[in-house]
XYZ file of C-alpha atoms in Angstrom:
745
model
C -210.394 -4.378 -77.180
C -209.872 -5.083 -73.491
C -213.007 -3.779 -71.866
C -215.118 -2.141 -74.490
C -215.078 -0.803 -77.963
C -217.041 1.767 -79.883
C -220.517 2.856 -79.060
C -222.164 5.544 -81.085
C -225.182 6.513 -83.084
C -224.322 6.540 -86.756
C -224.096 10.114 -87.929
C -225.524 11.488 -84.676
C -224.061 10.783 -81.261
C -222.159 8.069 -79.477
C -220.356 7.029 -76.333
C -218.724 3.887 -75.026
C -218.267 1.625 -72.076
C -215.450 3.182 -70.200
C -213.096 0.519 -68.754
C -209.825 0.594 -66.949
C -210.137 2.433 -63.681
C -207.243 2.775 -61.270
C -207.159 3.884 -57.689
C -204.452 6.460 -57.947
C -202.914 9.785 -57.069
C -199.487 11.384 -56.777
C -197.412 14.622 -56.577
C -195.804 16.399 -59.461
C -195.851 19.656 -61.379
C -199.005 20.866 -63.176
C -199.161 23.894 -65.419
C -202.892 24.474 -64.803
C -204.412 25.113 -61.407
C -207.956 24.310 -60.323
C -210.095 23.620 -57.354
C -209.695 20.339 -55.516
C -211.425 17.322 -56.951
C -214.776 16.528 -55.272
C -216.255 13.149 -54.624
C -219.720 14.276 -53.876
C -223.111 13.081 -54.961
C -225.797 15.745 -54.775
C -225.782 19.461 -55.419
C -228.270 22.225 -55.904
C -226.772 23.805 -58.969
C -224.137 23.577 -61.692
C -220.622 22.574 -60.737
C -217.891 23.726 -63.072
C -215.522 20.948 -63.997
C -212.108 21.584 -65.463
C -209.676 19.784 -67.753
C -205.971 20.324 -67.346
C -203.913 19.202 -70.356
C -200.281 18.204 -70.006
C -198.278 17.717 -73.204
C -196.612 14.354 -73.625
C -192.868 14.658 -74.125
C -191.533 12.765 -77.183
C -188.921 10.127 -76.396
C -188.617 9.194 -80.112
C -190.839 9.326 -83.202
C -192.858 6.450 -81.855
C -192.643 6.949 -78.061
C -193.765 9.659 -75.643
C -194.396 10.067 -71.922
C -195.389 12.474 -69.196
C -194.687 12.320 -65.480
C -196.594 14.690 -63.249
C -195.764 14.089 -59.598
C -197.418 17.112 -58.081
C -200.672 17.959 -59.836
C -203.795 19.597 -58.472
C -206.308 16.956 -57.505
C -208.323 15.275 -60.254
C -210.716 12.353 -60.528
C -210.665 11.122 -64.112
C -207.967 11.024 -66.791
C -207.397 10.092 -70.427
C -205.098 10.841 -73.344
C -206.070 12.900 -76.411
C -204.505 14.267 -79.596
C -205.268 16.920 -82.125
C -206.430 15.007 -85.203
C -209.501 12.881 -84.360
C -208.927 10.725 -87.441
C -205.302 9.959 -86.540
C -204.457 6.596 -84.997
C -202.007 5.897 -82.206
C -199.787 2.883 -82.824
C -198.511 0.995 -79.815
C -199.735 0.795 -76.248
C -200.981 3.754 -74.203
C -200.594 3.144 -70.468
C -201.339 5.313 -67.459
C -201.252 5.211 -63.703
C -202.157 7.620 -60.933
C -201.210 8.370 -57.366
C -203.711 8.334 -54.510
C -203.893 11.788 -52.908
C -204.467 10.328 -49.454
C -202.095 7.349 -49.239
C -199.508 8.379 -51.823
C -199.615 4.879 -53.347
C -199.308 4.458 -57.098
C -201.710 2.223 -58.977
C -200.769 -0.486 -61.411
C -200.341 0.618 -65.058
C -203.654 0.596 -66.941
C -203.966 0.298 -70.697
C -206.051 3.093 -72.299
C -207.776 2.112 -75.518
C -208.178 4.664 -78.310
C -211.701 5.508 -79.440
C -212.768 5.490 -83.021
C -213.168 8.894 -84.657
C -216.666 10.276 -85.237
C -218.421 8.610 -82.307
C -220.622 11.691 -81.975
C -220.740 12.450 -85.663
C -218.532 14.761 -87.675
C -217.938 17.550 -85.220
C -215.564 20.497 -85.780
C -212.765 20.670 -83.261
C -213.234 17.067 -82.102
C -210.068 15.426 -80.790
C -208.864 11.876 -80.908
C -208.919 10.360 -77.478
C -208.673 7.213 -75.358
C -211.277 5.945 -73.001
C -211.164 7.853 -69.733
C -210.510 6.112 -66.405
C -211.981 7.147 -63.093
C -209.200 7.239 -60.481
C -210.877 8.853 -57.499
C -208.953 11.493 -55.553
C -205.561 11.665 -57.265
C -202.756 14.203 -57.272
C -200.220 12.611 -59.578
C -200.180 10.808 -62.939
C -197.845 9.141 -65.390
C -198.474 8.187 -69.024
C -196.298 6.296 -71.483
C -196.821 5.453 -75.192
C -194.555 2.772 -76.614
C -194.307 -0.224 -78.921
C -195.628 1.383 -82.046
C -194.075 1.288 -85.503
C -195.562 4.497 -86.903
C -195.060 8.118 -85.936
C -197.285 9.412 -83.140
C -199.971 11.981 -83.968
C -199.372 15.601 -83.091
C -200.693 17.220 -79.982
C -200.590 14.272 -77.608
C -201.782 15.401 -74.168
C -202.715 13.925 -70.828
C -206.178 15.209 -69.844
C -206.834 15.422 -66.100
C -210.495 16.065 -65.266
C -211.495 17.700 -62.001
C -215.302 17.162 -61.682
C -215.554 19.973 -59.131
C -216.635 19.867 -55.522
C -220.310 19.879 -54.519
C -220.273 18.791 -50.889
C -220.659 15.271 -49.545
C -224.298 15.200 -48.574
C -225.258 12.406 -50.984
C -227.516 12.429 -54.017
C -231.016 13.625 -53.185
C -233.501 11.761 -55.360
C -236.573 13.562 -56.595
C -240.029 12.566 -57.471
C -241.276 13.376 -60.987
C -241.814 17.084 -61.321
C -239.615 17.976 -58.328
C -236.074 19.254 -58.114
C -234.246 22.281 -59.420
C -235.162 23.431 -62.917
C -232.796 22.840 -65.775
C -230.954 25.754 -67.304
C -229.549 26.859 -70.619
C -230.320 24.795 -73.679
C -232.081 22.123 -71.663
C -234.602 24.579 -70.240
C -235.265 26.029 -73.674
C -235.637 22.595 -75.225
C -237.980 21.409 -72.480
C -240.237 24.413 -72.959
C -240.773 23.441 -76.574
C -241.405 19.731 -76.011
C -244.749 18.300 -74.923
C -244.700 15.875 -71.989
C -243.638 12.366 -72.973
C -246.184 9.528 -73.198
C -247.656 8.029 -70.050
C -246.077 4.743 -69.044
C -247.690 1.596 -67.670
C -244.860 1.396 -65.120
C -244.145 4.038 -62.477
C -241.473 6.587 -63.203
C -238.482 5.816 -60.950
C -236.752 8.442 -58.824
C -233.927 10.035 -60.795
C -231.186 12.430 -59.778
C -231.637 15.265 -62.217
C -228.819 16.962 -64.133
C -229.296 20.025 -61.956
C -228.929 17.883 -58.845
C -225.743 16.139 -59.873
C -224.323 19.491 -60.899
C -224.296 19.391 -64.684
C -222.624 22.457 -66.079
C -225.232 23.248 -68.773
C -222.999 25.969 -70.233
C -221.168 23.070 -71.921
C -224.399 22.040 -73.739
C -225.592 24.833 -75.983
C -226.814 22.671 -78.873
C -229.929 21.185 -77.249
C -231.040 17.580 -77.395
C -231.922 15.447 -80.432
C -235.030 13.269 -80.259
C -235.579 9.900 -81.923
C -237.159 10.086 -85.342
C -240.745 8.912 -84.900
C -240.437 9.463 -81.165
C -240.553 5.752 -80.184
C -238.106 3.784 -78.039
C -238.036 0.114 -79.014
C -235.149 -1.210 -76.900
C -232.860 -0.375 -73.978
C -229.110 -1.164 -74.056
C -227.221 -1.832 -70.844
C -223.595 -0.664 -70.444
C -220.967 -0.408 -67.786
C -218.591 2.519 -67.450
C -215.865 0.020 -66.602
C -214.574 2.224 -63.785
C -212.568 -0.222 -61.709
C -211.545 2.133 -58.940
C -213.524 1.476 -55.788
C -216.004 4.257 -55.112
C -218.516 5.247 -52.460
C -222.046 6.025 -53.586
C -221.467 9.604 -52.400
C -218.866 9.788 -55.173
C -221.384 8.854 -57.909
C -222.364 12.396 -58.888
C -218.686 13.372 -59.240
C -218.117 10.342 -61.507
C -221.061 11.411 -63.670
C -219.772 14.976 -63.809
C -216.315 13.743 -64.746
C -217.713 11.689 -67.650
C -219.796 14.702 -68.755
C -216.801 17.044 -68.771
C -214.536 14.515 -70.564
C -217.124 13.688 -73.239
C -217.691 17.374 -74.009
C -214.334 19.068 -73.362
C -211.959 16.290 -74.435
C -213.906 14.293 -76.969
C -215.732 17.326 -78.293
C -219.168 15.628 -78.118
C -222.397 17.534 -77.718
C -223.134 16.087 -74.228
C -222.741 13.140 -71.926
C -223.379 10.052 -74.016
C -225.564 7.773 -71.882
C -229.265 8.475 -71.390
C -229.183 7.263 -67.768
C -226.589 6.006 -65.315
C -226.989 3.961 -62.131
C -224.525 3.325 -59.308
C -223.996 0.247 -57.167
C -226.517 1.583 -54.589
C -229.237 1.705 -57.237
C -229.328 5.497 -57.550
C -230.396 6.542 -61.047
C -228.882 9.636 -62.727
C -230.257 11.595 -65.674
C -227.648 11.492 -68.439
C -227.994 13.169 -71.818
C -230.216 16.217 -71.624
C -233.675 16.421 -73.117
C -236.036 15.106 -70.444
C -236.370 11.900 -68.494
C -239.822 11.341 -70.065
C -238.637 12.005 -73.638
C -237.226 9.742 -76.396
C -233.806 11.397 -76.309
C -231.182 10.364 -78.853
C -228.243 9.123 -76.814
C -224.682 8.180 -77.735
C -224.290 4.664 -76.509
C -224.676 1.811 -79.027
C -223.029 2.455 -82.404
C -225.504 1.906 -85.240
C -228.596 1.409 -83.092
C -229.060 4.672 -81.160
C -231.890 5.925 -83.385
C -234.408 3.495 -81.868
C -233.182 2.890 -78.358
C -232.209 4.290 -74.979
C -229.531 3.276 -72.477
C -228.529 2.780 -68.870
C -224.854 2.600 -67.875
C -223.794 1.044 -64.556
C -220.919 2.863 -62.816
C -218.167 0.312 -62.416
C -216.403 -2.578 -64.179
C -218.335 -5.820 -64.344
C -215.816 -7.970 -66.172
C -214.929 -10.089 -63.160
C -217.891 -9.519 -60.837
C -221.604 -9.016 -61.310
C -223.569 -5.866 -60.549
C -225.252 -5.437 -57.151
C -228.954 -6.314 -56.674
C -229.624 -2.588 -56.134
C -228.014 -1.697 -59.474
C -229.973 -4.423 -61.275
C -233.183 -3.151 -59.717
C -232.373 0.391 -60.842
C -231.873 -0.797 -64.415
C -235.118 -2.824 -64.289
C -237.087 0.131 -62.957
C -235.834 2.428 -65.721
C -236.373 -0.211 -68.390
C -239.916 -0.806 -67.238
C -240.697 2.912 -67.271
C -239.085 3.809 -70.619
C -240.288 0.725 -72.470
C -243.690 0.994 -70.826
C -244.091 4.407 -72.428
C -244.171 2.721 -75.828
C -246.057 -0.557 -75.118
C -242.819 -2.592 -75.206
C -242.369 -5.755 -73.101
C -238.983 -5.633 -71.330
C -238.836 -9.411 -71.535
C -239.665 -9.482 -75.239
C -238.022 -8.976 -78.600
C -238.023 -6.145 -81.084
C -236.726 -5.313 -84.567
C -234.067 -2.584 -85.005
C -232.703 -1.234 -88.266
C -228.896 -1.175 -88.396
C -227.338 2.237 -88.947
C -223.899 0.857 -89.723
C -222.272 -2.173 -91.352
C -220.309 -3.958 -88.601
C -220.164 -7.028 -86.383
C -221.123 -7.461 -82.755
C -219.127 -9.205 -80.030
C -220.570 -12.596 -80.939
C -219.566 -12.167 -84.582
C -223.057 -11.420 -85.924
C -222.835 -9.258 -89.017
C -225.049 -6.199 -89.484
C -225.603 -4.418 -92.782
C -226.646 -0.814 -92.739
C -230.317 -0.345 -93.527
C -231.292 -3.940 -92.779
C -233.614 -5.059 -89.889
C -232.384 -7.361 -87.098
C -234.061 -8.894 -84.056
C -232.907 -7.889 -80.549
C -234.053 -8.505 -77.011
C -235.834 -5.388 -75.842
C -233.321 -5.260 -72.955
C -229.960 -5.944 -74.597
C -226.304 -5.554 -73.716
C -223.995 -3.208 -75.560
C -222.163 -6.253 -76.986
C -225.361 -7.387 -78.730
C -225.129 -4.372 -81.069
C -221.398 -3.743 -81.214
C -218.028 -5.510 -80.951
C -217.297 -4.897 -77.279
C -217.148 -6.817 -74.030
C -219.501 -4.236 -72.489
C -221.434 -4.507 -70.222
C -218.884 -6.983 -68.856
C -218.721 -10.762 -68.743
C -220.429 -10.924 -65.360
C -223.137 -8.286 -65.883
C -224.174 -9.603 -69.302
C -225.611 -12.909 -67.918
C -227.544 -10.850 -65.340
C -229.623 -9.205 -68.108
C -232.098 -12.061 -67.995
C -232.699 -11.372 -64.323
C -233.391 -7.728 -65.223
C -235.805 -8.724 -67.991
C -237.880 -10.769 -65.568
C -237.691 -8.279 -62.727
C -240.239 -5.848 -64.110
C -243.982 -5.513 -63.530
C -246.632 -7.018 -65.801
C -245.876 -5.717 -69.270
C -248.069 -4.447 -72.095
C -251.001 -4.255 -69.671
C -254.050 -2.869 -71.424
C -257.834 -2.813 -71.447
C -259.086 -4.437 -74.633
C -262.892 -4.341 -74.235
C -265.621 -2.823 -72.126
C -268.862 -4.778 -71.982
C -267.486 -6.958 -74.799
C -267.034 -3.951 -77.093
C -263.410 -3.333 -78.225
C -261.845 -0.176 -76.848
C -258.357 1.327 -77.356
C -256.272 2.894 -74.572
C -257.447 6.461 -74.173
C -260.779 5.585 -75.810
C -264.336 6.042 -74.544
C -267.057 3.484 -73.907
C -270.624 3.672 -72.658
C -272.582 1.529 -70.269
C -276.035 1.499 -68.656
C -274.340 0.706 -65.339
C -272.734 -2.700 -65.466
C -269.014 -2.737 -66.239
C -267.265 -5.809 -67.577
C -263.607 -5.101 -68.419
C -261.492 -7.439 -70.550
C -257.755 -6.916 -70.233
C -254.478 -8.515 -71.272
C -250.771 -8.572 -70.490
C -247.834 -10.165 -72.256
C -246.468 -11.378 -68.925
C -247.126 -15.034 -68.079
C -249.943 -15.600 -65.608
C -247.596 -17.468 -63.313
C -245.629 -14.269 -62.733
C -248.668 -12.138 -61.779
C -250.196 -12.195 -58.315
C -253.395 -10.212 -58.936
C -255.202 -7.591 -60.964
C -257.260 -4.699 -59.582
C -259.977 -2.794 -61.322
C -259.498 0.921 -60.679
C -262.406 3.319 -61.085
C -261.368 6.952 -60.777
C -258.098 5.796 -59.199
C -259.773 3.647 -56.539
C -259.622 -0.163 -56.525
C -263.125 -1.627 -56.625
C -262.512 -5.294 -57.468
C -259.596 -7.754 -57.379
C -259.120 -10.923 -59.420
C -256.401 -13.583 -59.563
C -253.241 -13.308 -61.652
C -254.574 -15.677 -64.310
C -257.795 -13.701 -64.859
C -258.517 -11.691 -68.000
C -261.861 -10.199 -67.026
C -263.272 -8.309 -64.028
C -266.683 -6.768 -63.359
C -268.305 -4.132 -61.173
C -271.131 -1.583 -61.299
C -270.758 2.134 -62.064
C -272.691 5.092 -60.793
C -273.993 7.846 -63.009
C -271.315 9.953 -64.754
C -267.940 9.748 -66.475
C -265.313 7.457 -65.009
C -261.598 6.832 -65.549
C -261.140 3.039 -65.674
C -257.784 1.227 -65.415
C -256.360 -2.170 -64.550
C -253.513 -2.369 -62.047
C -251.368 -5.523 -61.948
C -249.206 -6.632 -59.040
C -246.469 -9.061 -60.117
C -245.291 -11.796 -57.794
C -242.069 -9.808 -57.355
C -244.202 -7.024 -55.837
C -243.870 -4.537 -58.693
C -246.941 -2.820 -60.091
C -247.999 -1.623 -63.502
C -251.146 0.241 -64.467
C -252.869 0.229 -67.859
C -253.484 3.377 -69.763
C -256.987 4.570 -68.896
C -260.231 4.349 -70.810
C -263.188 6.607 -70.144
C -266.511 4.943 -69.407
C -269.688 7.008 -69.511
C -272.328 5.450 -67.285
C -275.979 6.385 -67.897
C -277.961 4.572 -65.211
C -281.049 6.757 -65.284
C -283.221 4.257 -67.124
C -281.594 1.011 -66.009
C -282.600 -0.735 -62.825
C -280.982 -3.617 -60.989
C -283.065 -6.233 -59.265
C -281.194 -8.444 -56.756
C -282.426 -11.963 -56.132
C -281.750 -14.585 -53.521
C -278.693 -16.422 -54.894
C -279.967 -19.476 -56.768
C -278.222 -22.240 -58.633
C -279.228 -22.265 -62.319
C -276.655 -24.662 -63.720
C -274.480 -27.532 -62.480
C -273.098 -29.929 -65.072
C -272.185 -32.373 -62.284
C -275.855 -32.894 -61.467
C -277.469 -32.161 -64.826
C -279.066 -28.945 -63.489
C -279.820 -26.524 -66.377
C -277.485 -28.488 -68.703
C -276.573 -32.058 -69.586
C -275.009 -34.092 -66.778
C -271.534 -34.235 -68.250
C -268.330 -32.269 -68.317
C -267.955 -29.660 -71.023
C -265.342 -30.899 -73.479
C -262.660 -28.975 -75.393
C -264.337 -26.414 -77.631
C -267.680 -27.372 -76.131
C -270.560 -24.889 -75.711
C -273.403 -25.152 -73.176
C -276.557 -23.032 -73.456
C -278.330 -21.875 -70.317
C -281.824 -20.363 -70.238
C -281.909 -17.494 -67.738
C -285.069 -15.518 -68.671
C -288.271 -16.778 -67.125
C -286.337 -19.033 -64.710
C -286.099 -18.840 -60.919
C -288.038 -15.629 -60.684
C -286.203 -13.850 -63.483
C -288.740 -12.107 -65.832
C -289.239 -13.717 -69.227
C -289.012 -10.306 -70.942
C -287.292 -6.982 -70.454
C -284.079 -8.375 -68.943
C -281.012 -6.754 -70.522
C -278.278 -8.539 -68.482
C -277.890 -11.045 -65.714
C -275.363 -11.267 -62.928
C -273.982 -14.794 -62.526
C -271.427 -16.240 -60.186
C -269.721 -18.799 -62.436
C -267.494 -21.549 -61.058
C -265.202 -23.932 -63.003
C -264.255 -27.132 -61.196
C -262.482 -30.452 -61.951
C -260.665 -29.188 -65.099
C -258.354 -31.718 -66.691
C -256.162 -29.192 -68.534
C -255.266 -25.529 -68.363
C -257.919 -23.524 -70.176
C -260.565 -20.842 -69.904
C -264.310 -20.359 -69.973
C -266.093 -17.575 -71.856
C -269.670 -16.545 -71.126
C -271.453 -14.616 -73.873
C -274.939 -13.734 -75.184
C -276.777 -16.302 -77.274
C -276.846 -15.509 -80.990
C -273.635 -13.454 -80.948
C -270.150 -14.262 -82.166
C -267.928 -15.287 -79.283
C -264.917 -13.040 -78.826
C -261.481 -14.011 -77.432
C -262.450 -12.638 -74.012
C -262.411 -15.133 -71.100
C -264.241 -15.050 -67.750
C -262.338 -17.776 -65.886
C -258.808 -19.065 -66.403
C -257.894 -22.323 -64.712
C -255.250 -24.981 -64.338
C -255.738 -28.757 -63.921
C -257.560 -29.666 -60.711
C -258.293 -26.022 -59.830
C -261.681 -24.723 -58.649
C -262.169 -21.034 -59.322
C -265.193 -18.663 -59.348
C -265.767 -15.291 -60.930
C -268.683 -12.853 -61.064
C -269.960 -12.368 -64.604
C -272.285 -9.677 -65.918
C -273.473 -10.881 -69.308
C -276.029 -9.412 -71.753
C -279.058 -11.544 -72.513
C -280.288 -12.258 -76.054
C -283.331 -14.507 -76.532
C -283.261 -15.233 -72.803
C -280.180 -17.469 -73.186
C -276.453 -17.227 -72.401
C -273.701 -19.509 -73.668
C -270.721 -21.050 -71.867
C -267.598 -22.047 -73.891
C -264.712 -24.230 -72.657
C -261.356 -23.806 -74.471
C -259.478 -27.004 -73.544
C -259.728 -30.318 -71.731
C -262.937 -31.103 -69.820
C -264.468 -29.128 -66.979
C -267.610 -28.962 -64.834
C -269.419 -25.635 -64.800
C -271.642 -24.140 -62.126
C -273.681 -20.915 -62.389
C -275.586 -19.095 -59.644
C -277.738 -16.046 -60.388
C -277.586 -13.085 -57.992
C -279.558 -10.458 -59.941
C -280.592 -8.981 -63.272
C -280.988 -5.620 -65.040
C -284.132 -4.186 -66.550
C -284.403 -1.525 -69.206
C -287.412 -0.047 -67.385
C -289.628 -0.719 -64.423
C -288.935 -1.250 -60.766
C -285.417 -1.813 -59.507
C -282.437 -0.284 -57.741
C -280.023 2.400 -58.869
C -276.335 1.714 -58.271
C -274.311 4.071 -56.111
C -270.537 3.975 -55.608
C -269.071 3.917 -52.126
C -265.702 2.971 -50.717
C -263.993 0.718 -51.138
C -264.250 0.308 -47.384
C -263.353 -2.694 -45.295
C -266.497 -3.826 -43.521
C -265.442 -7.306 -42.406
C -262.205 -8.989 -41.331
C -262.317 -11.985 -39.013
C -258.570 -11.665 -38.443
C -259.038 -8.362 -36.585
C -262.723 -8.356 -35.620
C -263.544 -5.590 -38.125
C -267.305 -5.300 -38.546
C -268.118 -6.287 -34.987
C -267.558 -9.968 -35.695
C -265.528 -12.392 -33.528
C -261.775 -12.278 -34.010
C -261.614 -15.870 -35.160
C -261.906 -17.945 -38.357
C -265.345 -19.120 -39.361
C -265.609 -22.821 -38.571
C -267.203 -25.695 -40.443
C -270.885 -24.990 -41.055
C -270.440 -21.611 -39.374
C -272.550 -18.566 -40.258
C -271.370 -14.991 -39.782
C -273.890 -12.136 -39.807
C -272.623 -8.743 -40.905
C -274.526 -5.610 -39.979
C -273.977 -2.865 -42.576
C -276.185 -0.240 -40.941
C -273.228 1.451 -39.249
C -271.108 1.794 -42.409
C -270.445 5.419 -43.323
C -271.874 6.457 -46.702
C -274.740 3.970 -46.726
C -278.381 5.072 -46.417
C -280.774 3.650 -43.855
C -281.268 -0.118 -44.181
C -284.737 0.303 -45.707
C -283.178 2.290 -48.569
C -280.844 -0.490 -49.778
C -281.768 -3.452 -51.944
C -278.291 -4.973 -52.472
C -274.619 -4.345 -51.817
C -271.509 -4.891 -53.956
C -268.782 -6.653 -51.958
C -265.308 -7.843 -52.792
C -265.091 -10.950 -50.619
C -261.774 -12.731 -49.900
C -261.249 -16.096 -48.244
C -257.821 -16.630 -46.684
C -256.080 -19.169 -44.429
C -258.514 -22.035 -45.155
C -257.614 -25.290 -43.471
C -259.260 -27.498 -46.110
C -261.142 -27.375 -49.392
C -264.500 -25.629 -48.977
C -266.801 -22.928 -50.272
C -268.377 -19.746 -48.926
C -271.894 -18.547 -49.661
C -273.047 -14.943 -49.144
C -276.816 -14.444 -48.818
C -279.401 -12.143 -47.218
C -279.624 -12.537 -43.460
C -282.827 -14.240 -42.329
C -283.453 -16.084 -45.566
C -282.951 -19.728 -46.356
C -279.490 -20.352 -47.774
C -279.537 -22.067 -51.131
C -276.840 -24.332 -52.670
C -275.269 -21.321 -54.477
C -271.631 -20.559 -53.624
C -269.572 -17.428 -54.118
C -266.004 -18.631 -53.462
C -264.582 -22.116 -53.838
C -261.096 -22.719 -52.457
C -258.505 -25.301 -51.383
C -256.429 -25.526 -48.217
C -253.980 -22.645 -47.879
C -255.419 -20.690 -50.822
C -256.283 -16.996 -50.767
C -258.963 -16.119 -53.285
C -261.224 -13.074 -53.849
C -264.454 -12.673 -55.791
C -266.949 -9.887 -56.427
C -270.359 -10.507 -54.887
C -273.654 -8.681 -55.398
C -275.965 -9.789 -52.647
C -279.477 -8.666 -51.565
C -279.750 -7.006 -48.137
C -282.406 -7.695 -45.526
C -282.656 -5.159 -42.667
C -279.183 -3.950 -43.509
C -277.554 -7.380 -42.988
C -275.920 -10.132 -45.034
C -274.651 -13.513 -43.931
C -271.548 -15.586 -44.716
C -271.578 -19.387 -44.601
C -268.484 -21.637 -44.598
C -268.993 -25.236 -45.643
C -265.952 -27.037 -44.239
C -262.836 -26.555 -42.159
C -262.101 -23.048 -40.949
C -261.367 -19.887 -42.889
C -260.799 -16.166 -42.367
C -263.157 -13.889 -44.284
C -262.584 -10.336 -45.526
C -265.164 -8.110 -47.206
C -264.760 -4.653 -48.784
C -267.837 -2.727 -49.890
C -267.596 -0.881 -53.225
C -271.212 0.126 -53.859
C -274.930 -0.472 -53.217
C -278.254 -0.388 -54.964
C -280.879 2.016 -53.654
C -284.631 1.539 -53.728
């Protein structure tokens, strides 16, 4: 077939890529009157479309034609016949006349559709693919070259999509827009909201907004068995006539009317459509958030959804805006079901057939597909076009971090939507199927507010929680700027009997110098034990957890370090992920068993450094954690915090007075603060230490960085008279600090 072939759900519903558009129009006689064809985009209510049918005049047993040189305006046309199972021998060609210029288009071949694309439906007609022709007022059709008699009831179908003004399609946010009517409203009332997605729901022009005539759809939607979408198929409508984006809603209405009134289908076949400007349209009714059974990819509709791009992409690729629209919808729909849009999935064939590449499918057998596939991957068709098909890989990689989820809280496994408990410290392990090189950063959200940020190769982040129940999530920002957010877990924090004791930052371990561990790099699979209880002022007994700033430096291979309690089985969780030559820190809150914690290196060799900043007691004296912010309290780029508007130079010390920060008690009521500290614009490799103002700085560091690097880390630092100090070792660097909490006396 020239532009596309069949596309349907076996025994349920189907549609196709719709090729062969002409820019046409012309005068002639029409037996059915109607309103003028509209080329509008947005509307506030249903727009009634009409189909005018002109009988083809037989020229012989195998040839027929119609010439209508003065029709009412129409926008889409096709040819149909009475018996859906009958086949038309020979070539069916059509052309149209532009209503403005009077010019006739070239002849376009219309390809017949296979019967039963939307199941066995009474009254269904045989038909060709429709072609969008824009504003036309004349048409000609000819059927010739066949050897068998033509089927009865051959007609030219001229679709007027109706006029809805030219104001453009008004997008809506989720939950906004005019309510659906008819069967869609009744169906929606009976269906619970669809699952939450890790990706944001894109703006979509609703059926009500593009003017769907819901009186055509009185059967209601069908939902996927099992309610799970495993793949998204990309199509093109193959409409070659040039169109403005203000025409898009009219094109969608024309397809809707043709699919229902001419083909006899239950509804518009595609789940979603997108135009060249990136505007997304709701297709088949049933709910944007629901797993609606569409009519798009013959044999594979029962486990998938679809997006069709308005236009023909056989000779030219889709616009960046259209690709972005597809990617946004794919991320949202697949993110509802924990599916990676750059991954693979297994679909069960619903029909025995071959696809465009010649791969054979047998009904009932499983086959592997890309989670974002082209129509041609499932069916023998050129759709979505020779130029759009190679662009699918760009779409697959254009999404946010996929399959983002929290896997453990305080080293205890937890499922999305689950509940965990903590005495105050919060260590979250998370994962994503997206490669670390494609992720810029991860944020820890507590009750919707970011409280800590880690690099894109991290898998763990820590903070402290105040008393009560908290909604905890991870938000990822990909390097393409797109965001995804994990499904939440609930963390119940009971801090009434747990106290935090901050200490002057002190170095406990440095494998470069033999401090606290052998003077040697930790090898692949190596484990180093560090005694923390009874050392450097930490009590020998009663300590439940310690807070360590751990730094990995001089790694020879990409790997990770895990810090875990002595005497326990190490899990797959990691605290630091690094690449060769990288120096990277991270704050670690780790439980203490037998007064010892363990450090594991996964690959290559690496030097490890650990500085203690505080510990937790099950009882006794100590501070209670309180949430605040996050609030920016320091930024040397702008002078925030009353500091000079200048980078901190080599050996420079910056004192930050926190006494004026809203939400903090008087300085004598604070023992320590929780800061997310970021170093940016460094001119050379260096480190920053954060310590109580007025005390002697130790060798402990909080951030290690290289020239040009931007790196954050969570810091818990004691406070003296409401002040903390920042020291830069070498070069110059801008410093940023956001407060997320404090410990009260």
